[in-house]
Tab-separated table of C-alpha atoms and ligand atoms in Angstrom:
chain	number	residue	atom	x	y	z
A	612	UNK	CA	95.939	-91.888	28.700
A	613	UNK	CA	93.303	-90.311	30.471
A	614	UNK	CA	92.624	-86.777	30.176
A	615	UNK	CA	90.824	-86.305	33.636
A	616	UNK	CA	90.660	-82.735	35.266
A	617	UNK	CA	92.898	-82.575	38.502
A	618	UNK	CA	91.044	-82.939	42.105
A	619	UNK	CA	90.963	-79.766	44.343
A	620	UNK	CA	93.464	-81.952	46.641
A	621	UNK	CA	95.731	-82.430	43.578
A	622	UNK	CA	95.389	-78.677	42.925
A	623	UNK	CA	96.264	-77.784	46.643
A	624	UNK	CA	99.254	-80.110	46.838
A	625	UNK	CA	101.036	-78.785	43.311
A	626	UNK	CA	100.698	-75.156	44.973
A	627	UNK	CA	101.775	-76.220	48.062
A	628	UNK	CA	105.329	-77.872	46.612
A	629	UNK	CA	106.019	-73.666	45.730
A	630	UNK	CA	106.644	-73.645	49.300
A	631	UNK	CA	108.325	-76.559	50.575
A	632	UNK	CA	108.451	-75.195	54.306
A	633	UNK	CA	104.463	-75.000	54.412
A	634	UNK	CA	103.238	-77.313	56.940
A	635	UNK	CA	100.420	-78.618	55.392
A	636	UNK	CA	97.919	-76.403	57.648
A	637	UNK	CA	96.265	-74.141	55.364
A	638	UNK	CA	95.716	-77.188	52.545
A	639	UNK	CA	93.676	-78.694	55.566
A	640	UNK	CA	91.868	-75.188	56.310
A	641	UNK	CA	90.500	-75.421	52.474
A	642	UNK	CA	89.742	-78.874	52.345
A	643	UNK	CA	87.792	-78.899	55.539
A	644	UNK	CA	85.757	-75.833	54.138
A	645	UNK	CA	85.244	-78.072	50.949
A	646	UNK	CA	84.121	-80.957	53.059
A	647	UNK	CA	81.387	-78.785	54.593
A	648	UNK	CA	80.028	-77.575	50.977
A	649	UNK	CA	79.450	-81.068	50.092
A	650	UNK	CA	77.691	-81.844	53.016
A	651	UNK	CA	75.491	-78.811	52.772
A	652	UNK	CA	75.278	-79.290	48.465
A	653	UNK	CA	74.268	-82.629	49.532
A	654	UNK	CA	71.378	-81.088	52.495
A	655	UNK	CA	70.343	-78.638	49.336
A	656	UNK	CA	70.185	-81.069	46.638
A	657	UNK	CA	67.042	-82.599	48.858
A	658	UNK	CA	65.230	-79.588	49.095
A	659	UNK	CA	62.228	-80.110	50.697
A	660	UNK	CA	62.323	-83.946	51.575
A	661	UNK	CA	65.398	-82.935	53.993
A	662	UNK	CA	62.511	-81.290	56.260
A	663	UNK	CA	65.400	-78.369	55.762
A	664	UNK	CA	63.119	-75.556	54.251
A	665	UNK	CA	61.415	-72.896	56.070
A	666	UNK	CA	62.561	-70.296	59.010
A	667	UNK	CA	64.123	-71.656	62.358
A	668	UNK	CA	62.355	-68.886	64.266
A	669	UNK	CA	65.401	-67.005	65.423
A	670	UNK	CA	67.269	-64.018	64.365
A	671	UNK	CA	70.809	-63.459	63.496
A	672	UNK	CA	73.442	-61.195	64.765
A	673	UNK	CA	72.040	-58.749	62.124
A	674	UNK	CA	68.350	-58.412	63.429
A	675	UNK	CA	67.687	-61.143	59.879
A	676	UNK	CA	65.154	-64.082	60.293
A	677	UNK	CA	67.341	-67.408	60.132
A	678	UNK	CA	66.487	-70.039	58.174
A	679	UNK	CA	66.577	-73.821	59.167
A	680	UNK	CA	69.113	-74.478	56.719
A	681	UNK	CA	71.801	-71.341	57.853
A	682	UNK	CA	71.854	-72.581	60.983
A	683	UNK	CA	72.666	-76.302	59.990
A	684	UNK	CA	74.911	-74.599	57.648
A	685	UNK	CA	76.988	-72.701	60.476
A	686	UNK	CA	76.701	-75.790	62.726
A	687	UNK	CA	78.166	-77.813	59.513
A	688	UNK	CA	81.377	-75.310	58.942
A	689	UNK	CA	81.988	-74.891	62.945
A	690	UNK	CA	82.322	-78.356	63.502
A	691	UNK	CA	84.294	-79.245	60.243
A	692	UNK	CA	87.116	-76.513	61.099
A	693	UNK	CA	87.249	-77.227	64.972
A	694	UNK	CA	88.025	-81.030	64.306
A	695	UNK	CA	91.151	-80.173	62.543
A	696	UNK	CA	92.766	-77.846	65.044
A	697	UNK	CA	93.952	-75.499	62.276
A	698	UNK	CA	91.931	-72.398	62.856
A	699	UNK	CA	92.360	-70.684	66.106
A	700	UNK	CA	88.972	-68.355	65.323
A	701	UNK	CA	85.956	-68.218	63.281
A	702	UNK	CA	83.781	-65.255	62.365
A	703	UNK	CA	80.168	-66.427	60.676
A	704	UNK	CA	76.998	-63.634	59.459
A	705	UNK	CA	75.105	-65.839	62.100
A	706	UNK	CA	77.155	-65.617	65.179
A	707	UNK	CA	77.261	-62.612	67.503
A	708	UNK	CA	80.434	-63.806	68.350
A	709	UNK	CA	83.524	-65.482	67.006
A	710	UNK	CA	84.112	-68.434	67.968
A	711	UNK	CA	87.680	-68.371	69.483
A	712	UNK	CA	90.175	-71.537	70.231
A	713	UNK	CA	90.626	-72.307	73.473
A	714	UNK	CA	94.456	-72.307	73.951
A	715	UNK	CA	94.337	-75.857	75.313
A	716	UNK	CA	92.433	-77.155	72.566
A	717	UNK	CA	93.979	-75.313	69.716
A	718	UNK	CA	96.642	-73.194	70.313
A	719	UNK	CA	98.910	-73.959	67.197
A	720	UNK	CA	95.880	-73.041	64.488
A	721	UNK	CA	97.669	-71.053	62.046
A	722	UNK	CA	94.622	-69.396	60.702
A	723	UNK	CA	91.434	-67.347	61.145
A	724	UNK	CA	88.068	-67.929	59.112
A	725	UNK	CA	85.623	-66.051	58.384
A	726	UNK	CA	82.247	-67.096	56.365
A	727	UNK	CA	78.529	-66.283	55.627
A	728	UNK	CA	77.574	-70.157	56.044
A	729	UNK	CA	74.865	-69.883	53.403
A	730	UNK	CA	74.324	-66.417	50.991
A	731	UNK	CA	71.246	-65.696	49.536
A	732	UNK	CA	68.855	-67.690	52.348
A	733	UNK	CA	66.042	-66.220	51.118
A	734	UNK	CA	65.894	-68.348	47.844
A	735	UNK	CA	66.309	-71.614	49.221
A	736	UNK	CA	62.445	-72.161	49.877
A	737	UNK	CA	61.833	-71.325	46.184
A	738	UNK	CA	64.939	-74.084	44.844
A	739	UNK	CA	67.106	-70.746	43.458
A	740	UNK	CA	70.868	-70.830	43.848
A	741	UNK	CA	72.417	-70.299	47.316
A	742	UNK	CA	76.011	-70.492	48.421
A	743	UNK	CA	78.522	-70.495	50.928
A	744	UNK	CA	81.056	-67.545	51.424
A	745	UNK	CA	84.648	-67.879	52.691
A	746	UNK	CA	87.716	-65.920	53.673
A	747	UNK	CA	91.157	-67.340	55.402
A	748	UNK	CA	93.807	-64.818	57.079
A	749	UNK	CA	96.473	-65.517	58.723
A	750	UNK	CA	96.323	-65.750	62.646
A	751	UNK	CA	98.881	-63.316	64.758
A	752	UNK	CA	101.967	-65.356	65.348
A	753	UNK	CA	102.907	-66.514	68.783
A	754	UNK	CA	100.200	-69.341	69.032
A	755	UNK	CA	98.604	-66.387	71.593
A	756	UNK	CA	94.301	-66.584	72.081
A	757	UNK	CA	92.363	-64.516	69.769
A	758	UNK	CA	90.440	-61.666	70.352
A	759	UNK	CA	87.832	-59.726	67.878
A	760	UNK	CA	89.991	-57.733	66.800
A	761	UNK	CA	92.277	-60.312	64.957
A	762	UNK	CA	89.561	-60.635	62.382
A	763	UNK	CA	89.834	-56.691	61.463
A	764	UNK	CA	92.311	-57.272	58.625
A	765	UNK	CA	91.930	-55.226	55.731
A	766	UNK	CA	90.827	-57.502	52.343
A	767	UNK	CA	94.463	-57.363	50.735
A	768	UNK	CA	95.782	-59.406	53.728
A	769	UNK	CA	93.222	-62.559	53.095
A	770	UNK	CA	95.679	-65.999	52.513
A	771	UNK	CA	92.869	-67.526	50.343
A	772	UNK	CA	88.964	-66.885	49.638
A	773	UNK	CA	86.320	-68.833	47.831
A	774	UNK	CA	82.844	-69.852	47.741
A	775	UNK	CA	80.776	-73.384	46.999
A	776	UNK	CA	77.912	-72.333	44.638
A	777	UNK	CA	74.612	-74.672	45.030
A	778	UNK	CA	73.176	-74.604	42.123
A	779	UNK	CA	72.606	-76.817	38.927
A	780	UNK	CA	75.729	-78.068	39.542
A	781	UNK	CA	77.721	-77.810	43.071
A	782	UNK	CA	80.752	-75.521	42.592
A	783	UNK	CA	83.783	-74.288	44.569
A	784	UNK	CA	85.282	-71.301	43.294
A	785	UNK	CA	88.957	-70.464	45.166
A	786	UNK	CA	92.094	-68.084	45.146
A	787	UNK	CA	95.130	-68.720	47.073
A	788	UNK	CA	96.249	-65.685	45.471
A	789	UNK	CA	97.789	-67.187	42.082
A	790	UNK	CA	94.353	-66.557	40.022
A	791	UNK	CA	90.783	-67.330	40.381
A	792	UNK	CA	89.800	-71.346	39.221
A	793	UNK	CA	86.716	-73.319	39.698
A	794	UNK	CA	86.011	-76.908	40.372
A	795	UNK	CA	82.990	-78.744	40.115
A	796	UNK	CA	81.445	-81.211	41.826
A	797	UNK	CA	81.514	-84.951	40.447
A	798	UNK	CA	78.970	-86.522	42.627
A	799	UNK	CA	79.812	-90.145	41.964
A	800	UNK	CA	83.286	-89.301	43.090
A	801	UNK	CA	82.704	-86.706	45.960
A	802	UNK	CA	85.359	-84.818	44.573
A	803	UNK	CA	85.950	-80.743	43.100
A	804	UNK	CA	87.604	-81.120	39.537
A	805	UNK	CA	89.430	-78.684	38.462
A	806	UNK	CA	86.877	-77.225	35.408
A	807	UNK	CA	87.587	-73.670	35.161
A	808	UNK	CA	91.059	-72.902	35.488
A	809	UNK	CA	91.791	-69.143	35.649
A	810	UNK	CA	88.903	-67.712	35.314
A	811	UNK	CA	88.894	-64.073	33.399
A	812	UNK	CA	86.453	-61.318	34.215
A	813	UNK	CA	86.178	-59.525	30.703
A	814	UNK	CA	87.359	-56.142	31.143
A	815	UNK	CA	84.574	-54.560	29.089
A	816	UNK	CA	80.949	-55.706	29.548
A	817	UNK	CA	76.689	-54.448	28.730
A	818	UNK	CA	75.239	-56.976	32.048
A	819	UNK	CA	74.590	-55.082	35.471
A	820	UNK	CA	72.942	-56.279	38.703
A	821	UNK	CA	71.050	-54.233	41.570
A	822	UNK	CA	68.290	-54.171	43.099
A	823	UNK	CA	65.942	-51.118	41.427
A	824	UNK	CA	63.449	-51.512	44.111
A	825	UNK	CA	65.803	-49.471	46.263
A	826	UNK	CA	66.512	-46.890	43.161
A	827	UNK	CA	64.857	-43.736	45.475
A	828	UNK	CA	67.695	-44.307	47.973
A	829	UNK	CA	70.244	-44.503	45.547
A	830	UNK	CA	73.124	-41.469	45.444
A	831	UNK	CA	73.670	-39.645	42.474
A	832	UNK	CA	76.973	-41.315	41.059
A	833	UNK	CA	74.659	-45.353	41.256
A	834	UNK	CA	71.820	-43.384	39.486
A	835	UNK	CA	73.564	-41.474	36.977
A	836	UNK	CA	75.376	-45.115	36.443
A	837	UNK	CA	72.190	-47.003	36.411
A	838	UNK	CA	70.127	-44.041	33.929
A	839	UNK	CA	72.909	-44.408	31.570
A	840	UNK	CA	72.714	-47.981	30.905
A	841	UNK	CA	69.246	-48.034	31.138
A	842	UNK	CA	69.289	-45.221	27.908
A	843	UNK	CA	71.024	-48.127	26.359
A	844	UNK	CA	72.350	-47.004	22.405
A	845	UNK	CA	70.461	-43.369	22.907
A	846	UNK	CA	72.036	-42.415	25.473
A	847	UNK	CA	76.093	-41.579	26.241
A	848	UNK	CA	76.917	-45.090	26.470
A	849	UNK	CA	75.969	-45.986	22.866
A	850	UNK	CA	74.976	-49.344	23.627
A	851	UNK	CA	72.016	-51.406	24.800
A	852	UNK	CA	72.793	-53.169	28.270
A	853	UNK	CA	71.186	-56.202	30.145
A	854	UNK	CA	70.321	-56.552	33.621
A	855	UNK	CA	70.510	-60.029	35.781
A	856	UNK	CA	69.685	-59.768	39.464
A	857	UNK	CA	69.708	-63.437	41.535
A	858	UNK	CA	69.101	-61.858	45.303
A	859	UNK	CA	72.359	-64.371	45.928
A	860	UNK	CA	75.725	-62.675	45.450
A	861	UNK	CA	77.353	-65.904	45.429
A	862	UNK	CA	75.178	-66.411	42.360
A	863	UNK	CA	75.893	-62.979	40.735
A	864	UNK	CA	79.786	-63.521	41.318
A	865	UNK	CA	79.621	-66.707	39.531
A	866	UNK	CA	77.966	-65.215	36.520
A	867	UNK	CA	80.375	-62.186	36.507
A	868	UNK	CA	83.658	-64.349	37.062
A	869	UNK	CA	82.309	-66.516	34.238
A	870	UNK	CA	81.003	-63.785	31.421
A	871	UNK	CA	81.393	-60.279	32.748
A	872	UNK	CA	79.277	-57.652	34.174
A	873	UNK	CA	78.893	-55.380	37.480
A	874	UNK	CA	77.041	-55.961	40.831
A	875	UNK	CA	75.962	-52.923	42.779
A	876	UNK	CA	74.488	-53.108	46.292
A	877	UNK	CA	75.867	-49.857	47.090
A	878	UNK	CA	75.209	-47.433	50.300
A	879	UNK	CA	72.098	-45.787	49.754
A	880	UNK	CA	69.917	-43.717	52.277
A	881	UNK	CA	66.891	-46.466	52.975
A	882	UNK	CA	68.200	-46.811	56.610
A	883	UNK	CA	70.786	-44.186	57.482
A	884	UNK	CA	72.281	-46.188	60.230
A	885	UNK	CA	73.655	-48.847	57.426
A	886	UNK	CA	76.763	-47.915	55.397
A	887	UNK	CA	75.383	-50.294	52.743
A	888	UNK	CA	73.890	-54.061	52.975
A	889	UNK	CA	76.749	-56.399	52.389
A	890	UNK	CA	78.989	-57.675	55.111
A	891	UNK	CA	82.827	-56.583	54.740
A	892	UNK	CA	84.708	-59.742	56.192
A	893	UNK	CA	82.767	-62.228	54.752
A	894	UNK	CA	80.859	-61.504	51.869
A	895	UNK	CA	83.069	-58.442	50.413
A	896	UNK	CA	86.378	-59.181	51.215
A	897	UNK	CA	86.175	-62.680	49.790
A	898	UNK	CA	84.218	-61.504	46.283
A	899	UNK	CA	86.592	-58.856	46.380
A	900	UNK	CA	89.862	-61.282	46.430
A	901	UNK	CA	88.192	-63.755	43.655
A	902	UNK	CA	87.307	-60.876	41.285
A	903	UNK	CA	90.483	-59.236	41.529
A	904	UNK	CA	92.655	-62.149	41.076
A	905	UNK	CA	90.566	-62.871	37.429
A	906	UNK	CA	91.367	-59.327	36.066
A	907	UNK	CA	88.036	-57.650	37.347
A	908	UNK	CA	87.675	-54.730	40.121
A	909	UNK	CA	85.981	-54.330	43.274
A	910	UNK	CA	85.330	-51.091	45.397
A	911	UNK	CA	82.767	-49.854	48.193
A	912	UNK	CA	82.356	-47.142	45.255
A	913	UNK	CA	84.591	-44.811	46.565
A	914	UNK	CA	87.592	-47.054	47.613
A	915	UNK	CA	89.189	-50.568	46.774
A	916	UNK	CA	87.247	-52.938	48.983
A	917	UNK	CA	90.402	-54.589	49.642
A	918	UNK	CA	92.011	-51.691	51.014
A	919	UNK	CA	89.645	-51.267	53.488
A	920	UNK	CA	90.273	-51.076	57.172
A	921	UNK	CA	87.137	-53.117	59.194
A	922	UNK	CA	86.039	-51.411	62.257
A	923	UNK	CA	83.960	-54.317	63.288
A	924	UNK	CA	83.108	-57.936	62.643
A	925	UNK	CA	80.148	-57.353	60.936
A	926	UNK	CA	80.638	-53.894	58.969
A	927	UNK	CA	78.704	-53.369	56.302
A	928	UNK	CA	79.529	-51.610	53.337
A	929	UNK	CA	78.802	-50.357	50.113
A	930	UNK	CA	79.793	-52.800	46.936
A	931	UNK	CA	80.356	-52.476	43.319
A	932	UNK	CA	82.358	-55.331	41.513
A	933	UNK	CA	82.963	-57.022	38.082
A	934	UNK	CA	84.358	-55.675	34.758
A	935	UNK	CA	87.115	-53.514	35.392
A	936	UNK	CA	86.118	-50.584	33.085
A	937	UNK	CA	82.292	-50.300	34.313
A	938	UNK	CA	83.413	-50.317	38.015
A	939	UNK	CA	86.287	-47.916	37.439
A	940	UNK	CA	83.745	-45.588	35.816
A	941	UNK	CA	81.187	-45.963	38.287
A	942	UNK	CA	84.299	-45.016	40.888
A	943	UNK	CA	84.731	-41.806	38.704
A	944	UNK	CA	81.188	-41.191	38.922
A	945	UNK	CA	82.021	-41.372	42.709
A	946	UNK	CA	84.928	-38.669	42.614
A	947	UNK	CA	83.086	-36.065	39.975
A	948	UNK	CA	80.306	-36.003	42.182
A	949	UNK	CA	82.430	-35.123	45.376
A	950	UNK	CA	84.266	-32.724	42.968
A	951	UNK	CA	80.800	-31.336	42.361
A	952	UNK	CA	78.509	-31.345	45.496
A	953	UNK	CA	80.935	-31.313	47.942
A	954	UNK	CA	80.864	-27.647	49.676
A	955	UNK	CA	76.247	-27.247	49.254
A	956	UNK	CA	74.622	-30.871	50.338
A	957	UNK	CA	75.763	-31.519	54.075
A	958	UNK	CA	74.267	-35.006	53.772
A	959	UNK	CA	76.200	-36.374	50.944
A	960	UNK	CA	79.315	-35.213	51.154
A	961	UNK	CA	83.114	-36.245	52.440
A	962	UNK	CA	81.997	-35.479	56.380
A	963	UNK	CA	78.358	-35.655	55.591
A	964	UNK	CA	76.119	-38.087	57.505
A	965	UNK	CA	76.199	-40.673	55.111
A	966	UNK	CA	79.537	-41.038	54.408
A	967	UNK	CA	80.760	-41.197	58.203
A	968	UNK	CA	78.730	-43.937	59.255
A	969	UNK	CA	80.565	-46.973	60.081
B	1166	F6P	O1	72.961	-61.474	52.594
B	1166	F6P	C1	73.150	-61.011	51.389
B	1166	F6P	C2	72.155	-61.228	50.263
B	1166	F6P	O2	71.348	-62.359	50.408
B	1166	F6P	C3	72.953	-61.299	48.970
B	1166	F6P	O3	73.325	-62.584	48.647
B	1166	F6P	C4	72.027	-60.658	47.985
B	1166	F6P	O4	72.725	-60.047	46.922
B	1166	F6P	C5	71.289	-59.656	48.812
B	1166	F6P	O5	71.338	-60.094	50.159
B	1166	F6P	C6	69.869	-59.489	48.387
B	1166	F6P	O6	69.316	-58.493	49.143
B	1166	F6P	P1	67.906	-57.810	48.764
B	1166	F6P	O7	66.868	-58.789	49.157
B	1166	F6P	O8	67.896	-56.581	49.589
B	1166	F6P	O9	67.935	-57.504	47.314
């Protein structure tokens, strides 16, 4: 008998029989996203000989350069999710706008998307890891059109989240809220196997990730976080920690879902109109989901990310996620610090300019 890992389809249809009313919608939703990572794996894989690398010469919603490849990427997801008819919008880091059903086209989509196409563009000219970033919610009922506001859904409401990580191997990490579990690719097959089944962020860990070129801008709860680690067994921690930093989330998750650790790109003062660097609904929310359903945490720092209630399609945000005890402490950090500064340093505190921004 062969031992053989189950496919993502197999995986998708045993959930599914836990709810034998389901139409058979959403297991289309994720497969169609899974169709588009192996395209764009695929695109990846031939680095340079795809004529993919370099900039396209535009700019994104966010004021960022675009590279060739994120807008083949968004093109690749927009096309594989209108075909099936089962989303009735889609939110992407690269459009202005979501794209929104028309009612005659697809009025009976179930389902709203929302993805960063391809995370971490920056390191696909110099073959690092890249990925793509996903998050499914449920559409309002009543087959009505969508507007913007649809999307504004705070984390805990997602249906499923995942992400396809390009890198030595392809892989596809998902929740449909029943645990984290990752597939990989089998390229002679074309098909996710089911690798990493329930995947468990150690509670406990000595790895953290952020980017110390911003460490002037940081606020005092990141640095006092950051100084303590970095004082390793001398210092109040009594231990010697590690640091990893990728410049691809998507890259970063995967390491922390796989051995532990925290991420920080928290909100920091480097350009006061930003209430941190990451996107909420498609970069955040979606980490957020995976990382909590394997045991870990994730917070803006202050609150849990899921929690959260967006107050546009492309808020950004401060985030902090991984092992449950480092995050929880550097939330602590978070409160003592309010305890401490609150009523003396107008800029930092509770109605301060910094923590009102949107
Ligand atoms: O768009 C987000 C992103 O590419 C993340 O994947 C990554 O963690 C971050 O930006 C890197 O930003 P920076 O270049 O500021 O360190």
């Amino acid at each position: 008998m062969l031992n053989q890992p189950i496919t993502l389809t197999q995986y998708l249809i045993e959930e599914r029989r836990r709810f034998p009313l389901a139409s058979g919608s959403f297991n289309s939703v994720v497969l169609a996203v899974a169709l588009a990572c192996k395209a764009l794996s695929r695109k990846v894989a031939y680095g340079v000989l795809a004529g993919l690398h370099g900039q396209a010469g535009s700019v994104n919603v966010q004021g960022e350069s675009q590279y060739k490849l994120d807008v083949l990427a968004n093109e690749q997801f927009l096309q594989g999710l209108q075909w099936g008819g089962n989303v009735r919008g889609m939110l992407s880091e690269e459009m202005q706008d979501p794209w929104l059903a028309k009612d005659a086209d697809v009025a009976a989509g179930d389902y709203l998307l929302a993805f960063d196409p391809l995370d971490g563009s920056s390191n696909i000219d110099v073959n690092l890891s890249v990925g793509s970033i996903f998050s499914v919610l449920r559409a309002p009922e009543g087959g009505r059109s969508i507007r913007v506001e649809d999307f504004l859904q705070p984390g805990a409401r997602q249906v499923a989240a995942g992400y396809a990580l390009y890198g030595p191997s392809t892989m596809f990490v998902l929740t449909v809220g029943r645990g984290t579990h990752g597939f990989t690719l089998n390229p002679e097959l074309g098909e996710f196997l089911l690798t990493h089944p329930d995947l468990r962020v150690p509670e406990e860990s000595q790895e953290f990730a952020i980017n110390a070129s911003n460490s002037r801008f940081w606020e005092p709860p990141i640095r006092r976080y950051v100084e303590e680690c970095l004082a390793g067994k001398n210092g109040v921690r009594e231990k010697d920690f590690n640091m990893r930093w990728i410049a691809s989330m998507v890259a970063d998750a995967h390491r922390i879902l796989t051995r532990g650790g925290v991420f920080m790109y928290p909100r920091d003062t480097k350009d006061p109109a930003q209430s941190g660097r990451l996107r909420l609904l498609y970069e955040c929310n979606p980490i957020g989901l995976l990382i909590e359903q394997a045991g870990g945490r994730a917070s803006s720092g202050e609150a849990p990310i899921l929690e959260i209630a967006p107050s546009g399609p492309h808020q950004r945000i401060g985030f902090v996620f991984g092992s449950k005890q480092e995050v929880e402490r550097i939330e602590r950090y978070h409160r003592e610090r309010v305890d401490e500064v609150e009523p003396d340093t107008p800029l930092f505190n509770r109605r301060g300019l910094f923590r009102s921004m949107a």
